Short mmCIF file of C-alpha atoms in Angstrom, two decimals:
data_model
loop_
_atom_site.label_atom_id
_atom_site.label_comp_id
_atom_site.label_asym_id
_atom_site.label_seq_id
_atom_site.Cartn_x
_atom_site.Cartn_y
_atom_site.Cartn_z
CA MET A 290 104.35 86.40 76.65
CA LEU A 291 104.50 90.28 77.87
CA ASP A 292 103.49 91.19 81.43
CA LEU A 293 100.01 92.66 81.19
CA ARG A 294 100.92 95.63 83.23
CA LEU A 295 103.01 97.10 80.69
CA LEU A 296 100.63 96.70 78.30
CA ARG A 297 97.79 98.36 80.50
CA SER A 298 100.53 101.24 81.46
CA ASP A 299 101.74 102.42 78.50
CA PRO A 300 100.05 100.88 75.66
CA GLU A 301 101.26 103.38 72.59
CA GLY A 302 104.83 102.97 73.89
CA VAL A 303 104.65 99.14 73.92
CA GLN A 304 102.53 99.12 70.20
CA GLY A 305 105.38 101.61 69.16
CA ARG A 306 108.03 99.15 69.77
CA LEU A 307 106.45 96.34 68.83
CA ARG A 308 105.54 97.78 65.28
CA ARG A 309 109.58 97.96 64.82
CA ARG A 310 109.05 94.19 63.94
CA ASP A 311 105.27 94.10 62.27
CA PRO A 312 103.59 97.30 61.10
CA THR A 313 100.09 95.64 61.69
CA VAL A 314 100.28 94.66 65.43
CA ASP A 315 97.20 96.42 67.59
CA LEU A 316 97.24 96.51 71.20
CA ALA A 317 93.67 98.46 71.13
CA PRO A 318 91.70 95.28 71.58
CA ILE A 319 93.62 93.99 74.40
CA VAL A 320 93.52 96.56 76.38
CA ALA A 321 89.93 96.94 75.85
CA LEU A 322 89.74 93.20 76.95
CA ASP A 323 91.59 93.74 79.84
CA GLU A 324 89.65 96.39 81.28
CA GLU A 325 86.00 94.13 80.38
CA ARG A 326 88.36 91.95 81.90
CA ARG A 327 88.56 93.94 85.74
CA LEU A 328 85.40 95.38 85.55
CA LEU A 329 83.55 91.42 85.17
CA ALA A 330 85.80 90.41 87.66
CA GLY A 331 84.86 93.54 90.41
CA THR A 332 80.97 92.83 89.37
CA ALA A 333 81.90 89.17 89.85
CA ASP A 334 83.29 90.16 93.43
CA ASP A 335 80.87 92.17 94.58
CA LEU A 336 78.28 89.57 93.91
CA ARG A 337 79.50 87.01 94.90
CA ARG A 338 79.84 89.22 98.71
CA ARG A 339 76.37 90.41 98.51
CA GLN A 340 75.32 86.53 97.78
CA ASN A 341 77.45 85.78 101.11
CA GLU A 342 75.72 88.58 103.27
CA ALA A 343 72.04 87.76 102.16
CA SER A 344 73.51 83.40 103.52
CA GLU A 345 74.26 85.06 106.86
CA ARG A 346 70.95 87.28 106.75
CA ILE A 347 69.53 84.44 106.03
CA ALA A 348 70.22 82.42 108.84
CA ILE A 349 69.60 85.22 111.08
CA LEU A 350 66.07 85.80 110.06
CA SER A 351 65.02 82.60 110.07
CA LYS A 352 66.41 81.99 113.66
CA GLU A 353 64.04 84.74 114.19
CA GLY A 354 60.60 82.85 112.56
CA ARG A 355 60.78 85.87 110.18
CA GLN A 356 59.85 83.43 107.00
CA GLY A 357 58.74 86.36 104.96
CA GLU A 358 61.68 88.33 104.87
CA VAL A 359 63.57 85.26 104.32
CA ASP A 360 61.09 84.52 101.80
CA ARG A 361 61.86 88.03 100.31
CA LEU A 362 65.79 87.84 100.67
CA ARG A 363 65.64 84.51 98.72
CA GLU A 364 63.65 85.48 95.45
CA GLU A 365 65.98 88.48 95.55
CA MET A 366 69.52 86.20 95.36
CA ARG A 367 67.89 84.36 92.56
CA ALA A 368 67.88 87.30 90.58
CA VAL A 369 71.48 88.05 91.92
CA ALA A 370 72.98 84.51 91.62
CA SER A 371 71.28 84.63 87.42
CA GLU A 372 73.20 87.85 87.45
CA ARG A 373 76.41 85.92 88.76
CA LYS A 374 76.56 83.37 85.88
CA ARG A 375 75.91 85.91 83.18
CA VAL A 376 78.88 87.64 84.20
CA GLU A 377 80.79 84.56 85.43
CA VAL A 378 80.04 82.78 82.03
CA ARG A 379 81.31 86.53 79.73
CA LEU A 380 84.32 86.91 82.26
CA GLN A 381 85.44 83.58 81.35
CA GLU A 382 84.97 84.35 77.47
CA VAL A 383 87.00 87.48 77.53
CA GLU A 384 89.38 85.90 79.80
CA ARG A 385 90.36 83.16 76.61
CA GLU A 386 90.09 86.12 74.34
CA LEU A 387 92.50 88.26 76.09
CA ASP A 388 94.52 85.19 76.45
CA SER A 389 94.77 84.14 72.70
CA LEU A 390 95.58 87.89 71.74
CA LEU A 391 98.61 87.83 74.62
CA LEU A 392 100.50 84.66 73.13
CA SER A 393 99.82 85.80 69.15
CA LEU A 394 102.09 88.85 70.30
CA PRO A 395 105.92 88.69 69.77
CA ASN A 396 108.85 89.89 71.82
CA VAL A 397 109.45 93.95 72.17
CA PRO A 398 112.72 93.94 70.81
CA HIS A 399 115.67 94.97 72.49
CA ASP A 400 116.47 98.72 71.96
CA SER A 401 119.81 97.96 70.69
CA VAL A 402 117.98 96.07 67.69
CA PRO A 403 118.27 97.97 64.17
CA ASP A 404 114.91 98.73 61.96
CA GLY A 405 114.21 96.55 58.87
CA THR A 406 113.55 93.47 57.42
CA LYS A 407 115.70 90.58 56.72
CA GLU A 408 117.79 91.87 54.10
CA GLU A 409 118.81 94.84 56.32
CA LYS A 410 120.97 92.76 58.42
CA VAL A 411 123.99 94.18 60.23
CA ILE A 412 127.11 92.54 59.52
CA LEU A 413 129.41 92.34 63.42
CA ARG A 414 132.49 90.78 62.00
CA THR A 415 134.07 88.03 59.75
CA PHE A 416 136.68 85.37 60.94
CA GLY A 417 139.87 84.34 58.70
CA GLU A 418 139.45 85.04 54.72
CA LYS A 419 137.44 83.55 52.18
CA PRO A 420 139.18 80.08 50.62
CA VAL A 421 140.65 81.10 47.24
CA PHE A 422 140.09 78.14 44.45
CA PRO A 423 141.93 77.89 41.14
CA PHE A 424 138.94 76.15 40.03
CA LEU A 425 135.09 76.46 40.34
CA PRO A 426 133.96 75.01 43.26
CA LYS A 427 131.35 72.51 43.20
CA HIS A 428 128.27 72.33 45.43
CA HIS A 429 127.91 70.20 48.88
CA VAL A 430 125.29 67.92 47.21
CA ALA A 431 127.92 66.78 43.88
CA LEU A 432 130.86 66.17 46.18
CA ALA A 433 128.85 63.97 48.93
CA GLN A 434 127.37 62.36 46.25
CA ALA A 435 130.25 61.21 44.09
CA LEU A 436 132.23 60.76 47.71
CA GLY A 437 129.55 58.63 48.54
CA LEU A 438 128.41 60.57 51.65
CA LEU A 439 125.24 61.08 51.11
CA ASP A 440 122.46 59.32 48.89
CA LEU A 441 119.20 61.65 48.39
CA GLU A 442 117.78 59.80 45.98
CA ARG A 443 117.13 56.83 48.62
CA ALA A 444 116.69 58.85 51.30
CA ALA A 445 113.38 60.43 49.24
CA LYS A 446 112.14 56.85 48.14
CA VAL A 447 112.22 56.32 52.02
CA THR A 448 110.50 58.84 53.04
CA GLY A 449 110.02 62.12 50.81
CA ALA A 450 111.92 64.50 49.10
CA ARG A 451 114.41 66.84 51.69
CA PHE A 452 115.39 64.50 53.96
CA PRO A 453 118.64 63.55 54.03
CA MET A 454 120.16 59.93 53.88
CA TYR A 455 124.09 60.05 55.19
CA THR A 456 126.27 57.00 54.12
CA GLY A 457 129.93 55.41 54.31
CA ASP A 458 132.04 58.43 55.77
CA GLY A 459 129.46 60.73 55.80
CA ALA A 460 127.51 58.52 58.11
CA ARG A 461 130.73 58.62 60.56
CA LEU A 462 131.19 62.55 59.57
CA GLU A 463 128.45 64.07 60.82
CA LEU A 464 127.86 61.82 64.34
CA ALA A 465 132.07 62.68 64.73
CA LEU A 466 130.16 66.11 64.51
CA LEU A 467 127.33 65.80 66.64
CA HIS A 468 129.72 63.74 69.03
CA TRP A 469 132.70 66.14 69.39
CA MET A 470 130.53 69.44 69.73
CA MET A 471 128.69 68.08 72.66
CA GLU A 472 131.75 66.78 74.80
CA PHE A 473 133.63 70.28 73.47
CA HIS A 474 130.98 72.30 75.11
CA VAL A 475 130.71 70.39 78.03
CA ARG A 476 134.31 69.92 78.34
CA GLU A 477 135.64 73.59 77.65
CA HIS A 478 132.45 75.29 78.60
CA GLY A 479 130.92 73.95 81.79
CA TYR A 480 127.58 72.88 80.00
CA THR A 481 125.29 70.22 81.45
CA PRO A 482 124.42 67.93 78.95
CA VAL A 483 120.69 66.46 78.17
CA LEU A 484 119.22 64.32 75.52
CA PRO A 485 115.41 65.19 75.59
CA PRO A 486 112.72 63.65 74.58
CA ILE A 487 111.97 64.18 70.57
CA LEU A 488 108.37 64.47 71.24
CA ALA A 489 106.59 67.07 73.76
CA ASN A 490 103.18 68.20 74.37
CA ARG A 491 101.43 71.27 73.97
CA ALA A 492 102.23 73.23 76.86
CA SER A 493 106.14 72.66 76.40
CA PHE A 494 105.26 74.39 72.68
CA VAL A 495 103.48 76.97 74.27
CA THR A 496 106.08 77.99 76.64
CA SER A 497 108.25 78.02 74.02
CA GLY A 498 106.39 80.11 71.71
CA GLN A 499 106.19 77.62 68.46
CA PHE A 500 102.03 77.51 69.85
CA PRO A 501 99.44 78.93 68.67
CA LYS A 502 101.00 81.16 66.66
CA PHE A 503 103.25 78.42 64.17
CA ALA A 504 101.22 75.23 65.13
CA SER A 505 100.86 74.78 61.02
CA GLU A 506 104.59 74.64 60.51
CA VAL A 507 105.15 71.24 63.30
CA TYR A 508 105.06 67.80 63.15
CA ALA A 509 102.08 66.15 64.89
CA CYS A 510 101.14 63.08 66.37
CA PRO A 511 97.47 63.92 66.65
CA GLU A 512 96.06 60.75 68.81
CA ASP A 513 98.46 61.84 71.33
CA ASP A 514 98.41 65.40 70.62
CA LEU A 515 102.06 65.32 70.91
CA PHE A 516 104.57 67.07 68.49
CA LEU A 517 107.86 66.00 66.97
CA ASN A 518 110.94 68.79 68.36
CA PRO A 519 111.55 71.13 65.51
CA THR A 520 114.82 72.40 67.97
CA ALA A 521 115.80 71.58 71.44
CA GLU A 522 115.11 75.07 72.55
CA ALA A 523 111.34 73.92 72.33
CA LEU A 524 112.58 71.20 74.93
CA LEU A 525 115.28 72.82 77.12
CA VAL A 526 113.20 75.91 77.65
CA ASN A 527 110.49 73.55 79.80
CA LEU A 528 113.46 71.61 81.93
CA HIS A 529 112.48 74.10 84.45
CA ARG A 530 108.43 75.52 83.51
CA ASP A 531 106.47 75.67 87.22
CA GLU A 532 109.53 75.85 88.95
CA VAL A 533 111.24 78.31 91.45
CA LEU A 534 115.16 78.29 91.03
CA ALA A 535 117.83 80.03 93.67
CA GLU A 536 119.36 82.97 92.11
CA GLU A 537 122.26 81.14 93.44
CA ASP A 538 121.64 77.79 91.06
CA LEU A 539 122.03 80.82 88.29
CA PRO A 540 122.85 80.77 85.46
CA ARG A 541 121.87 77.19 84.42
CA LYS A 542 123.43 76.07 81.39
CA TYR A 543 122.48 73.36 78.96
CA VAL A 544 123.99 71.61 75.98
CA ALA A 545 121.80 68.97 73.97
CA TYR A 546 121.40 67.10 71.03
CA THR A 547 118.70 66.18 69.25
CA PRO A 548 117.08 65.76 65.63
CA CYS A 549 114.86 68.11 64.82
CA PHE A 550 111.73 67.79 62.11
CA ARG A 551 110.44 71.11 60.07
CA ARG A 552 107.47 71.18 57.69
CA GLU A 553 109.44 73.87 55.80
CA ALA A 554 105.95 74.22 53.89
CA GLY A 555 106.73 76.04 50.30
CA THR A 556 109.48 76.12 47.48
CA TYR A 557 113.27 77.40 48.36
CA GLY A 558 114.88 77.26 44.94
CA GLU A 559 118.68 76.48 45.34
CA GLU A 560 117.90 76.56 49.10
CA GLY A 561 115.98 73.25 48.88
CA ARG A 562 118.61 71.87 46.86
CA GLY A 563 120.87 69.60 49.39
CA LEU A 564 121.15 70.08 53.02
CA ILE A 565 120.97 73.93 53.26
CA ARG A 566 116.64 73.53 53.95
CA VAL A 567 115.52 70.52 54.78
CA HIS A 568 112.74 68.67 56.83
CA GLN A 569 115.06 66.97 59.25
CA PHE A 570 118.15 67.88 60.71
CA ASN A 571 120.63 67.30 63.43
CA LYS A 572 121.69 69.95 65.69
CA VAL A 573 123.42 70.70 68.94
CA GLU A 574 121.65 73.38 70.88
CA LEU A 575 122.84 75.37 73.98
CA PHE A 576 120.50 76.51 76.10
CA HIS A 577 120.91 79.88 79.47
CA TYR A 578 118.41 80.27 82.26
CA THR A 579 119.90 83.87 84.09
CA THR A 580 119.09 86.78 85.82
CA PRO A 581 117.92 89.69 83.79
CA GLU A 582 120.67 91.27 84.65
CA THR A 583 123.10 89.48 83.10
CA SER A 584 121.18 87.90 80.16
CA TYR A 585 123.23 90.23 77.47
CA ALA A 586 126.59 89.51 78.55
CA ALA A 587 125.48 85.46 78.60
CA LEU A 588 124.36 86.39 74.96
CA GLU A 589 127.88 87.05 73.76
CA GLU A 590 128.78 84.08 75.44
CA ILE A 591 126.88 82.11 73.62
CA VAL A 592 127.72 83.50 70.60
CA SER A 593 131.40 83.31 71.35
CA HIS A 594 130.93 78.97 72.33
CA ALA A 595 128.86 78.92 68.45
CA GLU A 596 131.93 80.47 67.12
CA ALA A 597 134.70 78.35 68.96
CA ILE A 598 133.44 75.52 66.35
CA LEU A 599 134.06 76.90 63.31
CA GLN A 600 137.52 78.40 64.84
CA ARG A 601 138.34 74.97 65.36
CA LEU A 602 137.30 73.65 62.21
CA GLY A 603 138.90 76.39 60.24
CA LEU A 604 135.78 77.68 58.55
CA HIS A 605 135.68 81.17 57.48
CA TYR A 606 132.34 82.94 58.46
CA ARG A 607 130.51 85.87 59.88
CA ILE A 608 128.12 87.42 62.44
CA ALA A 609 125.32 89.42 62.01
CA LEU A 610 122.97 91.19 64.00
CA LEU A 611 118.97 90.68 62.99
CA PRO A 612 116.70 93.66 62.76
CA ALA A 613 113.88 93.38 63.91
CA GLY A 614 112.07 92.75 61.13
CA ASP A 615 113.40 89.22 60.85
CA LEU A 616 113.11 88.36 64.97
CA ALA A 617 111.79 84.89 65.86
CA GLN A 618 108.76 85.42 67.50
CA GLN A 619 109.92 84.85 71.16
CA SER A 620 113.00 86.70 70.60
CA ALA A 621 114.49 90.30 71.83
CA LYS A 622 117.49 90.54 70.28
CA THR A 623 119.53 87.26 67.58
CA ILE A 624 122.47 87.54 66.56
CA ASP A 625 123.68 84.66 63.62
CA VAL A 626 126.59 82.87 62.71
CA GLU A 627 126.55 82.43 59.53
CA VAL A 628 129.32 80.13 57.43
CA TRP A 629 130.72 80.86 54.01
CA LEU A 630 129.50 77.82 50.85
CA PRO A 631 132.10 78.84 48.31
CA GLY A 632 129.83 75.66 45.78
CA GLN A 633 126.70 78.58 46.09
CA ASP A 634 129.06 81.95 46.60
CA ARG A 635 126.68 83.11 49.70
CA TYR A 636 126.90 82.35 53.76
CA TYR A 637 124.29 80.44 55.28
CA GLU A 638 123.32 80.59 58.87
CA VAL A 639 124.27 77.74 61.06
CA SER A 640 123.59 79.30 64.34
CA SER A 641 121.05 81.54 65.72
CA CYS A 642 121.31 82.96 69.52
CA SER A 643 118.88 84.81 71.25
CA ASN A 644 118.10 86.46 74.06
CA CYS A 645 114.10 85.78 74.93
CA GLU A 646 114.06 88.25 78.17
CA ASP A 647 111.71 86.75 79.97
CA TYR A 648 109.09 86.33 77.15
CA GLN A 649 109.36 82.73 77.92
CA ALA A 650 109.66 82.45 81.08
CA ARG A 651 106.33 83.78 82.04
CA ARG A 652 104.10 81.82 79.58
CA GLY A 653 106.04 79.00 81.32
CA ASN A 654 106.14 80.32 84.32
CA ILE A 655 109.57 80.35 85.39
CA ARG A 656 110.77 82.00 87.90
CA TYR A 657 114.23 82.53 90.99
CA ARG A 658 113.71 83.79 93.86
CA PRO A 659 116.63 87.23 94.98
CA ALA A 660 119.39 85.86 96.91
CA ASP A 661 118.77 88.76 98.93
CA GLY A 662 115.39 88.17 99.58
CA GLY A 663 112.48 89.53 98.22
CA LYS A 664 109.43 88.03 95.33
CA PRO A 665 110.08 85.65 92.63
CA ARG A 666 111.34 87.47 89.27
CA PHE A 667 111.24 85.07 86.14
CA VAL A 668 114.38 84.28 84.16
CA HIS A 669 115.85 84.88 81.33
CA THR A 670 116.60 82.52 78.98
CA LEU A 671 119.08 82.20 76.14
CA ASN A 672 119.45 79.79 73.41
CA GLY A 673 121.68 79.33 70.56
CA SER A 674 122.75 76.42 68.27
CA ALA A 675 126.28 75.40 68.13
CA LEU A 676 126.05 73.75 65.62
CA ALA A 677 123.05 72.76 63.21
CA THR A 678 125.36 70.01 61.41
CA SER A 679 123.09 69.72 57.89
CA ARG A 680 124.82 73.48 56.84
CA LEU A 681 127.78 72.79 58.80
CA PHE A 682 128.41 69.51 56.80
CA ALA A 683 128.31 70.93 53.80
CA ALA A 684 130.90 74.10 54.71
CA VAL A 685 133.34 71.34 55.75
CA LEU A 686 132.75 69.72 52.36
CA GLU A 687 132.72 73.07 50.58
CA GLN A 688 135.36 74.95 52.02
CA ASN A 689 138.22 72.11 52.27
CA GLN A 690 136.86 70.60 48.37
CA GLN A 691 140.22 69.90 46.13
CA ALA A 692 140.50 70.05 42.49
CA ASP A 693 140.41 66.55 41.70
CA GLY A 694 136.92 66.19 44.21
CA THR A 695 138.24 65.17 47.16
CA VAL A 696 137.81 66.88 50.70
CA VAL A 697 140.77 67.67 52.75
CA LEU A 698 139.57 67.31 56.18
CA PRO A 699 140.76 70.10 58.78
CA PRO A 700 143.07 68.36 61.58
CA LEU A 701 140.57 67.68 64.32
CA LEU A 702 138.21 65.75 62.06
CA ALA A 703 141.59 63.65 60.09
CA ASP A 704 142.02 62.47 63.32
CA LEU A 705 138.74 61.56 64.99
CA LEU A 706 137.51 59.79 61.78
CA GLY A 707 141.19 58.44 61.15
CA GLN A 708 142.17 59.78 57.87
CA ARG A 709 142.73 62.97 55.96
CA THR A 710 140.91 62.57 52.78
CA LEU A 711 137.53 61.99 52.04
CA ARG A 712 137.59 60.01 48.39
CA THR A 713 136.21 57.75 46.62
CA SER A 714 136.60 54.07 47.51
#
């Protein structure tokens, strides 16, 4: 949520910055509602004051036996009470409308974020070289099914399309990746591990920014008003909701494993095949709570931690800065880590690392008390996958495939699984 005082003081400036990501943003209704809200609140306060003063006056007049004046004043106050009720009802309506509009606004892009849409992202750097094959590289689905690592047909029978089922060495590889990444971030980068609930309540999704705008994209349990986690960010941002942290305790750095669930409505052609765009996937998520002054250094740190996973696995990837038109609702700046899939001759995002600044903190009332005193300030929140395993799994297979259809595992994974090669049994 944006700072209403900022919208009030510079509506044209904020609207111009928001239109970098959405040309249709119009702050005029918000400014008008805010002005009406303040006028109504002032009127309600004035009417309340008049009632209080009249009550004191009536008490004095009653003691003096001046019943006629008491009756006239009470009649006048009945009209005041009726007017106050009307004003307060409208005030509640205006506050609900204003809150709804404020919750629908996206975050303001950081000045370093370029203009443009998805196709105009900026490639910042690459790691390693694209693997070269003396044969036509296969798609990960062909490799996985031939090696008995995935059973997509039985997964569809059990649940439906675009839900994966890992089998045999595929299940072992998936679990090995998840366990190793969790341990790596705890031991190497000092994160506190968390295994959060998979379900979250409505307030949690409002804080994270998924609600109200993207409620239709989340799997719901309506009888309980609970929702399946689409990303651990939505859970971790609520760890300190309605809390005031000490500056000395920042940054707070958490790593969590969760299965993630997304409707992903629509058809995506090649992206809907295999592990690229699925309704359920596994992910290790990094999350930071920081001061405003340190949040952009923290963003670079999260990106480096996501990169470290791919570097340890020897996978070719690139780093991309997203333009304003491709930012998530809550993000002020996002840097993607994209891994190369030779079977599809393209890069796919395996991690989005975002600084949400104080957008989520305002929605969740998450603050810290400065070490040198003063009023509590809102924290900055940051998140990044490190990593999502579905596309990582695909990259391991596609970048390490051999001409005979086997996959030679990177040394780290070979040690974890106790075998050098994935092959048909």
